[in-house]
Coordinates of C-alpha atoms and ligand atoms in Angstrom, one line a residue:
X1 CA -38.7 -29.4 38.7
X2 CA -34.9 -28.3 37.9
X3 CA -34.8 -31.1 35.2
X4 CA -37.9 -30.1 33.4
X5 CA -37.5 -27.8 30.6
X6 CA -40.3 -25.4 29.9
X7 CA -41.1 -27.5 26.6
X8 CA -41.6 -30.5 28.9
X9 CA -43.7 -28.6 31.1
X10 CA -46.2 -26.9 28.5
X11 CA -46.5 -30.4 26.8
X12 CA -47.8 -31.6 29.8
X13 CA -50.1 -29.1 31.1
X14 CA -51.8 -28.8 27.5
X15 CA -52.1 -32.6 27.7
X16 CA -53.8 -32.9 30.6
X17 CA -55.9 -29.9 30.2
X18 CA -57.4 -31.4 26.7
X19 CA -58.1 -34.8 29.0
X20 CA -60.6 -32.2 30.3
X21 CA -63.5 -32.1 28.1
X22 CA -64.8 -28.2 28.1
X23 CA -66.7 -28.6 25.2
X24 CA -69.0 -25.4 24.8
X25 CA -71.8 -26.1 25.5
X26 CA -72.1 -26.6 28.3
X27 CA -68.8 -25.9 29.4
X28 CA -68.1 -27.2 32.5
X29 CA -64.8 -25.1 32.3
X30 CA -64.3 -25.7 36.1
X31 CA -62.0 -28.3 36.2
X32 CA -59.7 -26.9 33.3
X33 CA -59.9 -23.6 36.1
X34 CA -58.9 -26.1 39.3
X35 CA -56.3 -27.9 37.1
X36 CA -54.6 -24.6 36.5
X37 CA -55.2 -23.6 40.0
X38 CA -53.4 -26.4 41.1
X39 CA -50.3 -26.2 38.6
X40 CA -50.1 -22.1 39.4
X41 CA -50.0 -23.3 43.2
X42 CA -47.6 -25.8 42.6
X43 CA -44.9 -23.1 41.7
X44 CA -46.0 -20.4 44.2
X45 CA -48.7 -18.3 42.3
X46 CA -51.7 -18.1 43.9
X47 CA -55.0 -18.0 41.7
X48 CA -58.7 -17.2 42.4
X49 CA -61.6 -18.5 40.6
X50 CA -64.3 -16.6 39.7
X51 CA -67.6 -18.3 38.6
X52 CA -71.1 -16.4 37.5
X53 CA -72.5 -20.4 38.0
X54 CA -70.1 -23.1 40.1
X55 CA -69.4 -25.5 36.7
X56 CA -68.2 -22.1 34.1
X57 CA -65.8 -20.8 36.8
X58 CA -63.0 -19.1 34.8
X59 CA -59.4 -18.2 36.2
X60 CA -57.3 -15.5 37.6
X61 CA -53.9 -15.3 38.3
X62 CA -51.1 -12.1 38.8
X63 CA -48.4 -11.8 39.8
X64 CA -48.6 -8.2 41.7
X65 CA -46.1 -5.2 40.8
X66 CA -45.4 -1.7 41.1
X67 CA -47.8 0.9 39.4
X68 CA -46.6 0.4 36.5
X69 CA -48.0 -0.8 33.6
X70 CA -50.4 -4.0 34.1
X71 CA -50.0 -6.9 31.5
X72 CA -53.1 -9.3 31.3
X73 CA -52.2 -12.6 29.2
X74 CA -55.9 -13.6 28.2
X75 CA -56.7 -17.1 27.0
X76 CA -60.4 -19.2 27.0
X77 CA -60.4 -22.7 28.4
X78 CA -63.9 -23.9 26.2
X79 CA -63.5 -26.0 23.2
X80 CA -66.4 -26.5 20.2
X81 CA -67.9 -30.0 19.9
X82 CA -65.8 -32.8 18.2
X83 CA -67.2 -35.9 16.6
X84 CA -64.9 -38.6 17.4
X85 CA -65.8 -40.3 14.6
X86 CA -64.2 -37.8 12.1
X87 CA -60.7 -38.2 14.2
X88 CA -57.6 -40.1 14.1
X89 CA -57.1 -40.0 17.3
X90 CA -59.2 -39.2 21.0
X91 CA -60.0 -35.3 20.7
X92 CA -60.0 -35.8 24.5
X93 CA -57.1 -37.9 24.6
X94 CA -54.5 -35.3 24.6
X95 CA -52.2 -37.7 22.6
X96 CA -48.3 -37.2 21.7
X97 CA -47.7 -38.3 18.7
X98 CA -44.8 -36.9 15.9
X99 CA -43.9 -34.0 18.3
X100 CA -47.2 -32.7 18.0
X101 CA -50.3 -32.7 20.8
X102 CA -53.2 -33.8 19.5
X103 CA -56.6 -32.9 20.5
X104 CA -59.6 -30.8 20.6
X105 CA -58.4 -27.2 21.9
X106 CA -54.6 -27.8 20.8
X107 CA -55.1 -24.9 18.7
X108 CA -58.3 -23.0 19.8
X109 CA -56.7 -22.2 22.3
X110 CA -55.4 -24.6 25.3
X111 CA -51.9 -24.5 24.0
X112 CA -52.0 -21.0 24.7
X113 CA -53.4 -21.0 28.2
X114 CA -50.7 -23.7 28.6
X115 CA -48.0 -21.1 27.5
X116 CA -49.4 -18.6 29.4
X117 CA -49.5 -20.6 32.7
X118 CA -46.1 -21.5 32.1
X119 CA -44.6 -18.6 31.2
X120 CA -46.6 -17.0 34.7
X121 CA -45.2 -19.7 36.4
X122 CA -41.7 -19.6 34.7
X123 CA -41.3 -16.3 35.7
X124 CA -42.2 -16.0 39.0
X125 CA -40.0 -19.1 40.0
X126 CA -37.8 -17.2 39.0
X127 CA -38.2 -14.3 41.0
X128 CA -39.6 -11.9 38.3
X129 CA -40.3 -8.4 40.0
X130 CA -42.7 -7.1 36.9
X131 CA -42.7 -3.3 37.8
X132 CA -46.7 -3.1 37.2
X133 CA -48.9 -6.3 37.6
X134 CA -48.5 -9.6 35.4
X135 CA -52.7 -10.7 35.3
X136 CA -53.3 -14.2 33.8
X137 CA -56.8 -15.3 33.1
X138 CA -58.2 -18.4 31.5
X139 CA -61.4 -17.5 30.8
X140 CA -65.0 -19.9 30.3
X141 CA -67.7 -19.6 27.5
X142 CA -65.6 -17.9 24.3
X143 CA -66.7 -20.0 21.9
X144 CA -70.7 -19.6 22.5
X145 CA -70.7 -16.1 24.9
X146 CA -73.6 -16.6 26.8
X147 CA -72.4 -14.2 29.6
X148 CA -70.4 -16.8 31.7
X149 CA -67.0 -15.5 30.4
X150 CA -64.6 -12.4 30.0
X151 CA -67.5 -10.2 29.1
X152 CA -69.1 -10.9 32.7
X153 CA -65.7 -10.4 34.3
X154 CA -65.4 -7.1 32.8
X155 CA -68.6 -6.2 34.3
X156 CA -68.4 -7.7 37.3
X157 CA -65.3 -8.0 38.4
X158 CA -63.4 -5.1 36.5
X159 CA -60.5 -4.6 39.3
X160 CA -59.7 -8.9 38.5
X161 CA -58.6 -8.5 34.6
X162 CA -58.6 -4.5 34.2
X163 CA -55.1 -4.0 31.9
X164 CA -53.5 -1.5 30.3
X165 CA -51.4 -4.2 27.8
X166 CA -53.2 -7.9 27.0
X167 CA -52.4 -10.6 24.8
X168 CA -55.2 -13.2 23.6
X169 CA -55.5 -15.2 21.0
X170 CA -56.2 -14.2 17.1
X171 CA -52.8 -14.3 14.8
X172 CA -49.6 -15.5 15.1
X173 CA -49.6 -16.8 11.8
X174 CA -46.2 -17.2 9.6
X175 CA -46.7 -15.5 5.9
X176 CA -44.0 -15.7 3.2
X177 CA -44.5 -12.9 1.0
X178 CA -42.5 -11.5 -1.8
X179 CA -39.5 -13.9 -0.1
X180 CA -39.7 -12.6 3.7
X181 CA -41.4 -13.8 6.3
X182 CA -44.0 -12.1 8.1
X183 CA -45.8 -12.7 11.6
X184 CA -49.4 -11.9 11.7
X185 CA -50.6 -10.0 15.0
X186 CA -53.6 -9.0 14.9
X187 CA -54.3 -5.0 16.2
X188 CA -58.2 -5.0 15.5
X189 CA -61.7 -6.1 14.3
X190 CA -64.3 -6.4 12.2
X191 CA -67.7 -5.4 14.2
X192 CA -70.5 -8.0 13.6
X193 CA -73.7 -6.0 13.5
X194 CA -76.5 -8.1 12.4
X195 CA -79.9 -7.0 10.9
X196 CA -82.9 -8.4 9.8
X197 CA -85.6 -7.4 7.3
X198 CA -89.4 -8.2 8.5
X199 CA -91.3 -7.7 4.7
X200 CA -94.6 -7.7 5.3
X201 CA -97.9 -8.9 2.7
X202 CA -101.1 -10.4 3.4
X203 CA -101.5 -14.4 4.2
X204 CA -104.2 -16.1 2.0
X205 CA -104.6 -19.6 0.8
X206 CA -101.8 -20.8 -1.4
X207 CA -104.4 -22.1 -4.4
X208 CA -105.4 -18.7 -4.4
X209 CA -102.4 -16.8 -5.0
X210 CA -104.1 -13.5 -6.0
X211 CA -106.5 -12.9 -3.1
X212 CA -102.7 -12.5 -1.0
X213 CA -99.9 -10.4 -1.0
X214 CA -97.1 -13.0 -0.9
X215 CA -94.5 -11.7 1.6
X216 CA -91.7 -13.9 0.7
X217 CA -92.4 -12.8 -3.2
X218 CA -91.8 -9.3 -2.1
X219 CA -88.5 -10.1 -0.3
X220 CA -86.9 -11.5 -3.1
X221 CA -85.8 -8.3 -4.8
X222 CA -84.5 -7.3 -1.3
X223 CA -82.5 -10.3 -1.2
X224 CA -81.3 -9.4 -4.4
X225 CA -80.2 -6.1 -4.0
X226 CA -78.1 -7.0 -1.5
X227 CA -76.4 -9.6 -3.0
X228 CA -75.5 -7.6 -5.3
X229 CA -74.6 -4.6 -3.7
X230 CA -70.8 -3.2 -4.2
X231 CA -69.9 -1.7 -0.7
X232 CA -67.7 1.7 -0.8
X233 CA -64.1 0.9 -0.3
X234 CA -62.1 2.5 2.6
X235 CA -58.3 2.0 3.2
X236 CA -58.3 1.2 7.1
X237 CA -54.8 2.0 8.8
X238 CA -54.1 -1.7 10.0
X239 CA -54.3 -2.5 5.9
X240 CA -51.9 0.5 5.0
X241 CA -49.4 -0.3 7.8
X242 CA -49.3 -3.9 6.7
X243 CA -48.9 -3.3 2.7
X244 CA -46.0 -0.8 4.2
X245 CA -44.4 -3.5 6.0
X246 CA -44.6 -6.1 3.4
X247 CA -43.6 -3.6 0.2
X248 CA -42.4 -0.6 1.1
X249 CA -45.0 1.3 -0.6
X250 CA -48.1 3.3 1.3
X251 CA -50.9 2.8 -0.9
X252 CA -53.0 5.7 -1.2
X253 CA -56.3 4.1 -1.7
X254 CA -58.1 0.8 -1.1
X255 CA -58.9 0.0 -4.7
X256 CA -54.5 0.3 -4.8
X257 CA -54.0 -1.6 -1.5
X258 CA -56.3 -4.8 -3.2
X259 CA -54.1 -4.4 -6.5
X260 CA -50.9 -4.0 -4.5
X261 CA -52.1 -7.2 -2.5
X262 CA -52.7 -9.5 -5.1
X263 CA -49.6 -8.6 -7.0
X264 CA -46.9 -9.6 -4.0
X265 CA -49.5 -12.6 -3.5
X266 CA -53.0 -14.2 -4.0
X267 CA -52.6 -15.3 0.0
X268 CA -52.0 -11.8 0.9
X269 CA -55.0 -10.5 -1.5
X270 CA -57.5 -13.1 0.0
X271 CA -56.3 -11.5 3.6
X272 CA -57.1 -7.8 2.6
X273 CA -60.1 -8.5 0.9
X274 CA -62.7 -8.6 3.7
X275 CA -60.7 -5.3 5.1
X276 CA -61.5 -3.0 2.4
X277 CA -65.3 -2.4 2.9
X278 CA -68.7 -3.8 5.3
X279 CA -70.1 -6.7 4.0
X280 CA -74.0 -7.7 3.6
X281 CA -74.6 -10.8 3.3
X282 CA -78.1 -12.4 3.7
X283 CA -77.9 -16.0 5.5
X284 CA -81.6 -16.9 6.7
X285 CA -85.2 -16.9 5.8
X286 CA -88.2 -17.6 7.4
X287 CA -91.7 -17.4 5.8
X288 CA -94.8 -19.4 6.4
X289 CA -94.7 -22.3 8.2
X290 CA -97.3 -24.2 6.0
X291 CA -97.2 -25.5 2.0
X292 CA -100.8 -24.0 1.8
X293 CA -100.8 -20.9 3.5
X294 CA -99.0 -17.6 1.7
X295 CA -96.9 -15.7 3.8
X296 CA -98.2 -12.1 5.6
X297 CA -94.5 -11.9 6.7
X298 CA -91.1 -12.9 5.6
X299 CA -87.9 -12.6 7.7
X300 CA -84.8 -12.5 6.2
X301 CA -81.2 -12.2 8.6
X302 CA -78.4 -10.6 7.0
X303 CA -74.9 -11.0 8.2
X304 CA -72.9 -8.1 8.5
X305 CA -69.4 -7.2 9.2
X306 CA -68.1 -3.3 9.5
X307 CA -65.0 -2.2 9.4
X308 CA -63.5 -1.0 12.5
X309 CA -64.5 2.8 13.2
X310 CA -67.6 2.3 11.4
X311 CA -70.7 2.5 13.1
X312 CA -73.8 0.1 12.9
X313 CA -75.9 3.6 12.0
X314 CA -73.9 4.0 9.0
X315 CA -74.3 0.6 7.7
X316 CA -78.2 0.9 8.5
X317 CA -78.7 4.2 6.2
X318 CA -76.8 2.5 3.5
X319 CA -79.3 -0.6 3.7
X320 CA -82.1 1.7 3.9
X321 CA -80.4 4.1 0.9
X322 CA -80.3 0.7 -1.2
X323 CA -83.3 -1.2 -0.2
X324 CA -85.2 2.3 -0.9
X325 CA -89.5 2.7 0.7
X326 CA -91.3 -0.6 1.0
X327 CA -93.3 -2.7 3.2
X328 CA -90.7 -4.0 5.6
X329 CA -89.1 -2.7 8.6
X330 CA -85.3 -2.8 9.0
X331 CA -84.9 -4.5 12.8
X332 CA -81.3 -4.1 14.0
X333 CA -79.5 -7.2 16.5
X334 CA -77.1 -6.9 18.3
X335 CA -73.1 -5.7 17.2
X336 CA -70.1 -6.9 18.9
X337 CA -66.4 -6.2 18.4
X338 CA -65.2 -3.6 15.9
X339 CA -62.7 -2.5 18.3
X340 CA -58.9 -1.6 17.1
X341 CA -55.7 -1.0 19.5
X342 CA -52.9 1.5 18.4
X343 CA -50.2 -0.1 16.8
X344 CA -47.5 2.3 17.8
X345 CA -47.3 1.0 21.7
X346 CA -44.5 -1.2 23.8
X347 CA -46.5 -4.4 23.5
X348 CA -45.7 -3.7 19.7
X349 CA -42.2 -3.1 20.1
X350 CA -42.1 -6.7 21.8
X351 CA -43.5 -8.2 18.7
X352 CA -40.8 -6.5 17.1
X353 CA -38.2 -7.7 18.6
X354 CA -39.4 -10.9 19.9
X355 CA -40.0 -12.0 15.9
X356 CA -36.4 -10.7 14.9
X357 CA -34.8 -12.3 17.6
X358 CA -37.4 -15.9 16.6
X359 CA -35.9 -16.1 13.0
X360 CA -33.5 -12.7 11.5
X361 CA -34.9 -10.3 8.9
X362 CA -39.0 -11.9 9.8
X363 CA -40.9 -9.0 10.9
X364 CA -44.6 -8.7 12.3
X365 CA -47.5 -7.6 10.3
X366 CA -50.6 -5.5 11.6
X367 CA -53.9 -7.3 11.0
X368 CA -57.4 -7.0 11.6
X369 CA -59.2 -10.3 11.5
X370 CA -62.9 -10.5 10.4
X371 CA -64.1 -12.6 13.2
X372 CA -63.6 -10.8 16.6
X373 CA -62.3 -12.4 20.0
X374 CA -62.5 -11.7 23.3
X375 CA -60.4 -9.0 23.2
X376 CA -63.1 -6.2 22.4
X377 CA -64.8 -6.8 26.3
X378 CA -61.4 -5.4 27.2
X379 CA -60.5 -2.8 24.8
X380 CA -64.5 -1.2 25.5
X381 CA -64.2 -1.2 29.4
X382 CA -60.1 -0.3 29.9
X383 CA -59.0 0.9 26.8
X384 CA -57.1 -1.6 27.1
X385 CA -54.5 -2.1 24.8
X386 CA -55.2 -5.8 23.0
X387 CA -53.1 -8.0 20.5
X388 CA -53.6 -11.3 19.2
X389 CA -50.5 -12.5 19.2
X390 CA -49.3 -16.7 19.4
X391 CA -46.4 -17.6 17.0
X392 CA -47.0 -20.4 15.0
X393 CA -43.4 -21.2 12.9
X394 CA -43.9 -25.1 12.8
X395 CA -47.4 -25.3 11.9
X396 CA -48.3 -24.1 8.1
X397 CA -50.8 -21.3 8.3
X398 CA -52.8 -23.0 5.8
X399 CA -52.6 -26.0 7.4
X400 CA -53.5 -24.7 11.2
X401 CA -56.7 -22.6 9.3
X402 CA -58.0 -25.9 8.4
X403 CA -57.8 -27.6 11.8
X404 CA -58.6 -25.0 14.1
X405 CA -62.9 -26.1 14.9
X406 CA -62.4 -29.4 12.4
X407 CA -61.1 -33.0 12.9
X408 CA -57.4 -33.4 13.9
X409 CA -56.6 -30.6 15.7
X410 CA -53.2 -30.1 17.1
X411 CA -50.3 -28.3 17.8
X412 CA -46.7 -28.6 17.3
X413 CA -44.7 -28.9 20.3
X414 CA -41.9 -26.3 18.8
X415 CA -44.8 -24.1 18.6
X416 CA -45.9 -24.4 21.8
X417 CA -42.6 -23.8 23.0
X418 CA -42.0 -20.8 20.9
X419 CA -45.3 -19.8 22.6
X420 CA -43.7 -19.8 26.1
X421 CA -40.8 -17.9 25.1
X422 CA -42.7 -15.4 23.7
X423 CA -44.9 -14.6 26.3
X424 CA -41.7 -14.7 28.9
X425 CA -40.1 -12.3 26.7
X426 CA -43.7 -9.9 26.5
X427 CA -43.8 -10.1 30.3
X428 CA -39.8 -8.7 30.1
X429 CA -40.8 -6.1 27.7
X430 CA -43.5 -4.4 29.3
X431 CA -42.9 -5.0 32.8
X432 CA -39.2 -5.3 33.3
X433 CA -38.4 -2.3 35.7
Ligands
LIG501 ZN1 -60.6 -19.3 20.5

């Protein structure tokens, strides 16, 4: 392998892992887990796979230290569904093409478990004597979470991928604001807790309108309320830090943080918006199931993000504070994420340095991201702390955003490579006795 340079190698590995079609569902992540396997134990790191069912088996690597601290480089091997027909090229073809890698997962996320596996493998050619343990695990079922995945393994094998320090994926992203640039890594996230409202009336025959008590009538005005609701807004930390790093000025409230936003840059305004407040926002309905029959009971789901910190209790007093007495019940489903990792640790100060060192006077901003990742599982069970954190330079933000789960997806092969040097460079950070 002494001729191969680590750009050579990623390539590779991410172009034979998106020849393996994980698309979720089902899956079948088990022979992305056995190719990795196989390239790990090609280089000398020896791997187990860990499966709740044979086909979804996801992957763990580590190269063992002392008890210091443990670094866990966290990546999913499932893809989303592409419709060849919408491409320019074979999502499954893990094409070459321009210096970039085409294919389904290029971005979301096999390039990273291709960086990760080569950096693991990179290092421990090399000898690498990490003073606490260097975990790698390419995890199955991210993209639906049906229990096959990193929340099982936190469960059920805790001792496998328990960490105190993980990357996964999440930011990464190069922003030029007010003439710098900036590298998005993302500290925390929104918490998804769902709700639905189950109005209830009287059914009746549709010709007869007044004889009922149309429930779908009577959910209207809830619908409406919410839609129009103006949510409280809070300054989070992660926003405060960022609008520090970026300006120079602390804003003192989140009304100021929006203003200050906008004014370096409409980018950097859309970016803080969703981090000011909870949103409510109604996406489903269901009433009677026949043209002549009027409702007894209408069912409305309402999508809901909270900020991190902020409880799904909170959110449900507001609803029921806005939404006021009526006939409906307020039935609450089930929150994920939410979670936030301090930003003032040594996995940070390797961001630092590894984005001064990637291009002088670029520094790293804190986000939270609205979505949530994987990265929760681990921060609930171990207190783990998690980052999102995969430079893209090459690769346009705006451009990657619009690729990432849509036709076309790829990755530049400078990225990927910037990938592997950061994740070398995290592993020498953290670990490096
Ligand atoms: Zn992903």
């Amino acid at each position: 392998m002494a001729t191969v340079t680590l750009r050579e190698e990623v390539t590779e590995l991410l172009r034979e892992l998106i020849r393996v079609d994980t698309t979720n569902p089902p899956g079948n992540e088990t022979r992305a887990a056995e190719l990795l396997r196989d390239y790990l134990g090609d280089h000398g790191v020896e791997s187990e796979l860990i499966a709740r069912v044979p086909e979804r088996a996801n992957l763990v690597a580590r190269l063992p230290g002392g008890d210091g601290p443990s670094l866990l480089f966290l990546s999913h091997t499932d893809v989303v569904l592409a419709d060849p027909s919408e491409w320019s090229a074979d999502p499954f073809g893990g094409e070459l093409r321009d210096d970039e890698v085409w294919g389904r997962g290029a971005l979301d996320m096999k390039g990273q478990v291709a960086a990760e596996a080569v950096a693991v493998a990179s290092l421990a050619r090399e000898g690498f004597e990490p003073r606490g343990d260097l975990i790698f695990a390419a995890t199955a079922d991210e993209e639906v979470g049906a229990g096959f995945g990193a929340q099982w393994l936190c469960e059920a094998y805790p001792e496998a991928v328990r960490a105190d320090f993980c990357v996964n994926e999440g930011a990464g992203d190069r922003l030029q604001l007010a003439g710098n640039a900036f590298y998005a890594c993302s500290v925390s996230e929104k918490m998804s807790a769902p709700f639905r409202l189950r109005v209830r009336g009287r059914s009746g025959h549709a010709s007869m309108p007044g004889i009922a008590d149309n429930a779908l009538v009577k959910a209207a005005p809830l619908i409406e309320k919410l839609g129009a609701y103006k949510p409280e807004r809070r300054l989070i930390p992660e926003v405060a830090a960022m609008l520090r790093t970026v300006t120079g000025r602390t804003p003192a409230s989140a009304d100021e943080a929006l203003e200050l936003a906008r004014s370096v840059a409409p980018l950097l305004g859309e970016l803080v918006e969703p981090l000011v407040s909870l949103t409510f926002t109604p996406t489903m309905i269901r009433a009677s199931r026949k043209r002549n029959v009027v409702p007894a009971v209408c069912e409305v789901t309402v999508d809901s993000r909270l900020l991190p910190g902020q409880a799904p209790e909170e959110a449900q007093a507001i609803v029921r504070g806005l939404l006021g007495a009526g006939d409906f019940e307020l039935e609450v489903l089930e929150a994920h994420g939410g979670t936030r990792s301090s930003m003032e640790t040594p996995l940070w100060a390797a961001v630092e340095s590894f984005v001064a060192q990637l291009e002088p006077g670029a520094r790293p901003i804190p986000v939270c991201v609205p979505g949530f990742t994987d990265s929760h599982w681990f921060r609930e069970a171990f207190g783990t702390v998690a980052y999102g954190f995969f430079p893209s330079r090459a690769m346009v933000a705006e451009v990657a955003a619009r690729l990432i789960h849509s036709a076309d997806e790829r990755v530049p092969v400078d990225d990927l490579e910037t990938g592997v040097e950061w994740l070398r460079h995290a592993a020498r950070q953290v670990l490096d006795a």
